[in-house]
Short mmCIF file of C-alpha atoms in Angstrom, two decimals:
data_model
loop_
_atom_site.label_atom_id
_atom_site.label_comp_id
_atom_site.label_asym_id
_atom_site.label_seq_id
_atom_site.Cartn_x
_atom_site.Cartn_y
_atom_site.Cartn_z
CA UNK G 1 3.38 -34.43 0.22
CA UNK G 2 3.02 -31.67 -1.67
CA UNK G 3 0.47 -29.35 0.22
CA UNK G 4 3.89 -30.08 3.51
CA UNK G 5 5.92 -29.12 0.80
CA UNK G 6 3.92 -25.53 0.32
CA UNK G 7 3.78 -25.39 4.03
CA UNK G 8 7.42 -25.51 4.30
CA UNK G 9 8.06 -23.02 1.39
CA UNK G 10 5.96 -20.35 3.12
CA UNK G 11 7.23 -21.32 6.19
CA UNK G 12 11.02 -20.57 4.73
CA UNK G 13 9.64 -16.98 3.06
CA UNK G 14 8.17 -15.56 6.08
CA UNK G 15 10.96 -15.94 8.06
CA UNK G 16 13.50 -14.85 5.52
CA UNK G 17 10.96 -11.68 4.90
CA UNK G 18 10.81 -11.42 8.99
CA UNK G 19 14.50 -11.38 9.53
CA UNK G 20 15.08 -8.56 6.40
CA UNK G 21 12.56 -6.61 8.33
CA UNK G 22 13.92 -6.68 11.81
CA UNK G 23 17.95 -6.51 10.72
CA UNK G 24 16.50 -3.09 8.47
CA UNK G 25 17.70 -4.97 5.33
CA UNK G 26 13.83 -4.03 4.58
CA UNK G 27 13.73 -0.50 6.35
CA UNK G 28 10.59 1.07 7.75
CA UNK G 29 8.51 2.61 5.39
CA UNK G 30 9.85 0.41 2.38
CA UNK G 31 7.70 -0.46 -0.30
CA UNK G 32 7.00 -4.00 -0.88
CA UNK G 33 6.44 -5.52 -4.14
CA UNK G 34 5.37 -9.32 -3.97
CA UNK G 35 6.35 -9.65 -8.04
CA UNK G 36 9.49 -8.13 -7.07
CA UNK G 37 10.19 -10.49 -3.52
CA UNK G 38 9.07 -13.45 -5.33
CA UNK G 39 11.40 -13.53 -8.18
CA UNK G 40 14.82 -12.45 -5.60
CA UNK G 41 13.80 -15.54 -3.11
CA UNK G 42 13.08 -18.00 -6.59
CA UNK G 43 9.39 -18.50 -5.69
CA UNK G 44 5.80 -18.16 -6.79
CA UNK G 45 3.92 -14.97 -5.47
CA UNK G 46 1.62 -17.12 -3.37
CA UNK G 47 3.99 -18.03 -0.35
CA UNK G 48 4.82 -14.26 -0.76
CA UNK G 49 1.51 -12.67 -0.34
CA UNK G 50 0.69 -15.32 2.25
CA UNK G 51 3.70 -14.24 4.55
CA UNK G 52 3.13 -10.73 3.64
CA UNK G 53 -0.19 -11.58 5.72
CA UNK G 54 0.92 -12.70 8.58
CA UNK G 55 3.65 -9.99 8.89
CA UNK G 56 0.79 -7.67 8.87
CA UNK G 57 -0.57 -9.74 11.74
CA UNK G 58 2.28 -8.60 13.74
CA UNK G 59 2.25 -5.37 12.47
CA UNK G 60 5.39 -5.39 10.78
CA UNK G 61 4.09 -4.50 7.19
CA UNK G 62 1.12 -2.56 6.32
CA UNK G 63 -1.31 -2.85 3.50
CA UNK G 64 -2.67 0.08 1.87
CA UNK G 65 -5.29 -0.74 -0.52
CA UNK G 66 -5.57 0.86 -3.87
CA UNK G 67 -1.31 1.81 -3.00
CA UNK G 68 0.25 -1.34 -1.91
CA UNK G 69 2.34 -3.08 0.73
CA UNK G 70 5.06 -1.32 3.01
CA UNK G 71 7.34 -2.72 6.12
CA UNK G 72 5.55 -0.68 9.04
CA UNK G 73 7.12 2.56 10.03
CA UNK G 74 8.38 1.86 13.72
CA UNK G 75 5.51 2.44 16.20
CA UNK G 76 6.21 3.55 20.01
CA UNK G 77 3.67 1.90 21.38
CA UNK G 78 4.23 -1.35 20.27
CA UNK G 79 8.04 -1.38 20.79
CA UNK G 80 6.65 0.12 24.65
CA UNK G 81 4.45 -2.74 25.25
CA UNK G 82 7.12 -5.07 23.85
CA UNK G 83 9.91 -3.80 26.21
CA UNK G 84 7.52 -4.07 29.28
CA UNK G 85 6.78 -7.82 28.25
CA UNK G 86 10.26 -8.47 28.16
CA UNK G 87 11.04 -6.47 31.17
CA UNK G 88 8.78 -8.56 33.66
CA UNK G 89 9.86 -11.73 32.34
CA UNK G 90 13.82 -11.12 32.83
CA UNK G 91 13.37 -9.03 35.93
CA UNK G 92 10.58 -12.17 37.43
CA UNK G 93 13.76 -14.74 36.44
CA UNK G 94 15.92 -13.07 38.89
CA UNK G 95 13.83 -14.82 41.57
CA UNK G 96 14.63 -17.85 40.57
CA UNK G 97 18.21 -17.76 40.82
CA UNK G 98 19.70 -20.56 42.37
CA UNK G 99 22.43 -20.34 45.09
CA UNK G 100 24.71 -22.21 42.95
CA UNK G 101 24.46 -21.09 39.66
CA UNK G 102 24.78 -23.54 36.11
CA UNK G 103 28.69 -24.01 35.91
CA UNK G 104 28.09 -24.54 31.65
CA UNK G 105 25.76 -21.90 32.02
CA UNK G 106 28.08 -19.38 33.63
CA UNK G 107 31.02 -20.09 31.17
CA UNK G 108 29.05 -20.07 28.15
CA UNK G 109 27.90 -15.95 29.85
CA UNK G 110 31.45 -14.98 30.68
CA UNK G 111 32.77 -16.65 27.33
CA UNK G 112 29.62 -14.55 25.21
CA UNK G 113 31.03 -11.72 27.11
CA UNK G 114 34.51 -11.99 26.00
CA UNK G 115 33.20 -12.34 22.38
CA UNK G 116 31.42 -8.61 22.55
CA UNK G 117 34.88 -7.33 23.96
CA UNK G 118 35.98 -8.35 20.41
CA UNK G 119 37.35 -5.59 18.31
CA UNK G 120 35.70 -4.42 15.23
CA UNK G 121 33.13 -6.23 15.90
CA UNK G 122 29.92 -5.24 13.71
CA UNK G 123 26.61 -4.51 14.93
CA UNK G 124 24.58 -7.66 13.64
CA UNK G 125 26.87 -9.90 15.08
CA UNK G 126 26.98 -7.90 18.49
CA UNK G 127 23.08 -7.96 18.22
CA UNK G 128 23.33 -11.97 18.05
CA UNK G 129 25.63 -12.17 20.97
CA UNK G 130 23.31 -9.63 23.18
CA UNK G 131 20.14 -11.67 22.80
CA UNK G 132 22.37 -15.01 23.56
CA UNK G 133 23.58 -12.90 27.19
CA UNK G 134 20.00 -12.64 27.98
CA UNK G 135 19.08 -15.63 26.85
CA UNK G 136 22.04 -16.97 29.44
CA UNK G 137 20.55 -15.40 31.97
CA UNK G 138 17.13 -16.64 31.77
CA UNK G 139 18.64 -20.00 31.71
CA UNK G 140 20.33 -19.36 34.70
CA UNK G 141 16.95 -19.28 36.03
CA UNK G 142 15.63 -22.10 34.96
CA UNK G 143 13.44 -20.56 32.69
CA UNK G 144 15.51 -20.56 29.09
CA UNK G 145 12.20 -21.93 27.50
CA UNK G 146 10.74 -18.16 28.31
CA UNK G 147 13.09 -16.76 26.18
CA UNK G 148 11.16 -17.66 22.88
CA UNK G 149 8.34 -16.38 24.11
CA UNK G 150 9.91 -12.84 24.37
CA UNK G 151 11.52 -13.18 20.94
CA UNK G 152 8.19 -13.60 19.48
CA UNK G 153 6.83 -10.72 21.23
CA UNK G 154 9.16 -8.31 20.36
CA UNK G 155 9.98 -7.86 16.99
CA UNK G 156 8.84 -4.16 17.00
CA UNK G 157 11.35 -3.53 19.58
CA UNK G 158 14.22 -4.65 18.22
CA UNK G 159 13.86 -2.56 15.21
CA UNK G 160 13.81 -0.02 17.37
CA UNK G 161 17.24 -1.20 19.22
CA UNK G 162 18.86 -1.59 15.84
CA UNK G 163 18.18 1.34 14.88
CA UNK G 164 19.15 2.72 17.98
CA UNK G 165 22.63 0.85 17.81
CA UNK G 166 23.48 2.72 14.62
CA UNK G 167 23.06 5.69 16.67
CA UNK G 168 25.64 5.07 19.10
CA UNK G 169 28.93 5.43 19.18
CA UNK G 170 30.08 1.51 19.54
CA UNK G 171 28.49 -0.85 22.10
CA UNK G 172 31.31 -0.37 24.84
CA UNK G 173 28.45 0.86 26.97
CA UNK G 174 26.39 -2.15 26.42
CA UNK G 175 29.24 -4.52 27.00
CA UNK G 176 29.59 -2.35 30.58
CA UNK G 177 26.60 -2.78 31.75
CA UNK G 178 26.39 -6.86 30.95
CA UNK G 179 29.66 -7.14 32.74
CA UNK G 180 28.24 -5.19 35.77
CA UNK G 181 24.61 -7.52 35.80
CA UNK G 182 26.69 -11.12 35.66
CA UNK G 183 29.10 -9.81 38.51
CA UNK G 184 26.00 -8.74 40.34
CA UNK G 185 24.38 -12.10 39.75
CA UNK G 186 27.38 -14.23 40.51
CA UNK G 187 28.13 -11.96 43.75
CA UNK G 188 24.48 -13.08 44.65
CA UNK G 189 23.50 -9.60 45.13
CA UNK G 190 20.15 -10.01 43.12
CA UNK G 191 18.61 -6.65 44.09
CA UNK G 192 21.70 -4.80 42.52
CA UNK G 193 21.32 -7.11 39.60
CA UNK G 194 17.64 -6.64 38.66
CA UNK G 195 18.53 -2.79 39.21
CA UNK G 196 20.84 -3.06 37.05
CA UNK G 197 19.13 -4.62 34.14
CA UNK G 198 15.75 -2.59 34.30
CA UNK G 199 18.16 0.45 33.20
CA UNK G 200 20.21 -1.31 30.75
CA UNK G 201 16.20 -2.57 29.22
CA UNK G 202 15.00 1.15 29.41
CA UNK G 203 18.09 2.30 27.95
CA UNK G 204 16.54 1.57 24.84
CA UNK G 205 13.89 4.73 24.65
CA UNK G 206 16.47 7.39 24.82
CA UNK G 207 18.35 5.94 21.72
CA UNK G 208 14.59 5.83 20.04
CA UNK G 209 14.40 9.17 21.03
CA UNK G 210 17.60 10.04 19.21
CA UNK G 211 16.94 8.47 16.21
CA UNK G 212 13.12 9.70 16.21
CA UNK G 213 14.46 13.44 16.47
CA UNK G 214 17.69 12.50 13.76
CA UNK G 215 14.83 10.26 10.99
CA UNK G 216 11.74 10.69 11.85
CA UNK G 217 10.19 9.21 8.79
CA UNK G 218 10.97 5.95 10.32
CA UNK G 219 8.42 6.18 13.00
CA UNK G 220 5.05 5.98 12.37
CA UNK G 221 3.01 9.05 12.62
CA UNK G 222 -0.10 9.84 14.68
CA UNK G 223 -1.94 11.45 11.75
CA UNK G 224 -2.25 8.63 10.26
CA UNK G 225 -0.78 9.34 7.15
CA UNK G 226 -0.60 6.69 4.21
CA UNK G 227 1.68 6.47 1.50
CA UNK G 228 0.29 8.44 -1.98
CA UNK G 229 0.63 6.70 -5.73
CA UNK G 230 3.16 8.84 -7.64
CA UNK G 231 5.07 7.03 -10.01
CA UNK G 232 5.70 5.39 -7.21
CA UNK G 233 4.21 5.20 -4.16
CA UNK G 234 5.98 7.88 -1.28
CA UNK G 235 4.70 8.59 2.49
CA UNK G 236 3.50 12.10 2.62
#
């Protein structure tokens, strides 16, 4: 009972530490301290260090020894390989549209889509409504399950999108360019559709881009440069 009951409690930290690193609550380059971390989520260090592990298994925090623990500065070629995984599995759906699509299916799309027209609307929440459209749309497919799969695999990448958002000037465009797939897809013109969503998935490296040249200290160097102990510990 009680080694479920540890399993649980890590369980529970890692993915609260997980989601403060991809929303930014945790920014790139923060330092981590698991004293500090343990006493704000009410636990022991254990579950912290533990999840601290396995979030440097993704590569979402680095350990320094000798300096200490930091959320990983954003690295290009993990959000790149992320984007292409997620790229050829919603482009591959497309195949598999049916003729007649998922009347639930379809409403709960145009509905989501409705939501994001939503005035003063914040980012987070439009986030949460933009991975539920592509979720949609995978389902559409018959292939909703996939969708996990991608959200797993792409944690870099939507650091990178978040941080892009901030950079833009509201998601109007975004909202454009879902309205424009789901009218291709329910018009049955496929080949417009997947055209249409490989540039809306791309869009994403020319908002990096902006924010790279705007903050660079949130993207990992290829020096490799590691934080130095001052007082406290700073990225040089």
């Amino acid at each position: 009972m009680r080694e479920a009951s540890n399993r649980s409690n890590r369980h529970v930290v890692y993915e609260t530490l997980r989601r403060k690193v991809l929303t930014l609550e945790l920014p790139p380059g923060a330092s981590l301290s698991e004293n500090e971390l343990a006493a704000s989520l009410g636990v022991s260090r254990t579950p912290v260090r533990e999840s601290l592990i396995l979030l440097g298994e993704e590569g979402l925090v680095r350990v320094f020894p000798k300096v200490g623990s930091f959320v990983s500065r954003v690295d290009a070629a993990r959000v790149a390989d992320a984007q292409f995984l997620r790229e050829a599995v919603e482009l591959a759906a497309f195949d598999d549209i049916p003729a007649t699509l998922d009347p639930a299916v379809l409403a709960e799309l145009r509905a989501n889509l409705e939501q994001q027209r939503a005035p003063g609307l914040d980012l987070e929440t439009f986030f949460g409504l933009d991975e539920a459209f592509h979720h949609g749309l995978l389902r559409l497919s018959g292939h909703g399950n996939a969708w996990s799969t991608v959200v797993a695999a792409k944690g870099h990448l939507d650091r990178a999108r978040r941080l892009g958002l901030h950079e833009t000037n509201g998601v109007g465009r975004f909202v454009d360019e879902h309205h424009a797939i789901l009218d291709a897809v329910v018009s049955g013109n496929i080949s417009h559709a997947r055209d249409s969503l490989r540039a809306h998935l791309r869009a994403v490296f020319d908002d990096i881009e902006k924010t790279r040249r705007r903050s660079p200290e949130l993207f990992a160097a290829d020096d490799g440069s590691v934080p130095v102990r001052r007082s406290i510990a700073v990225w040089e």
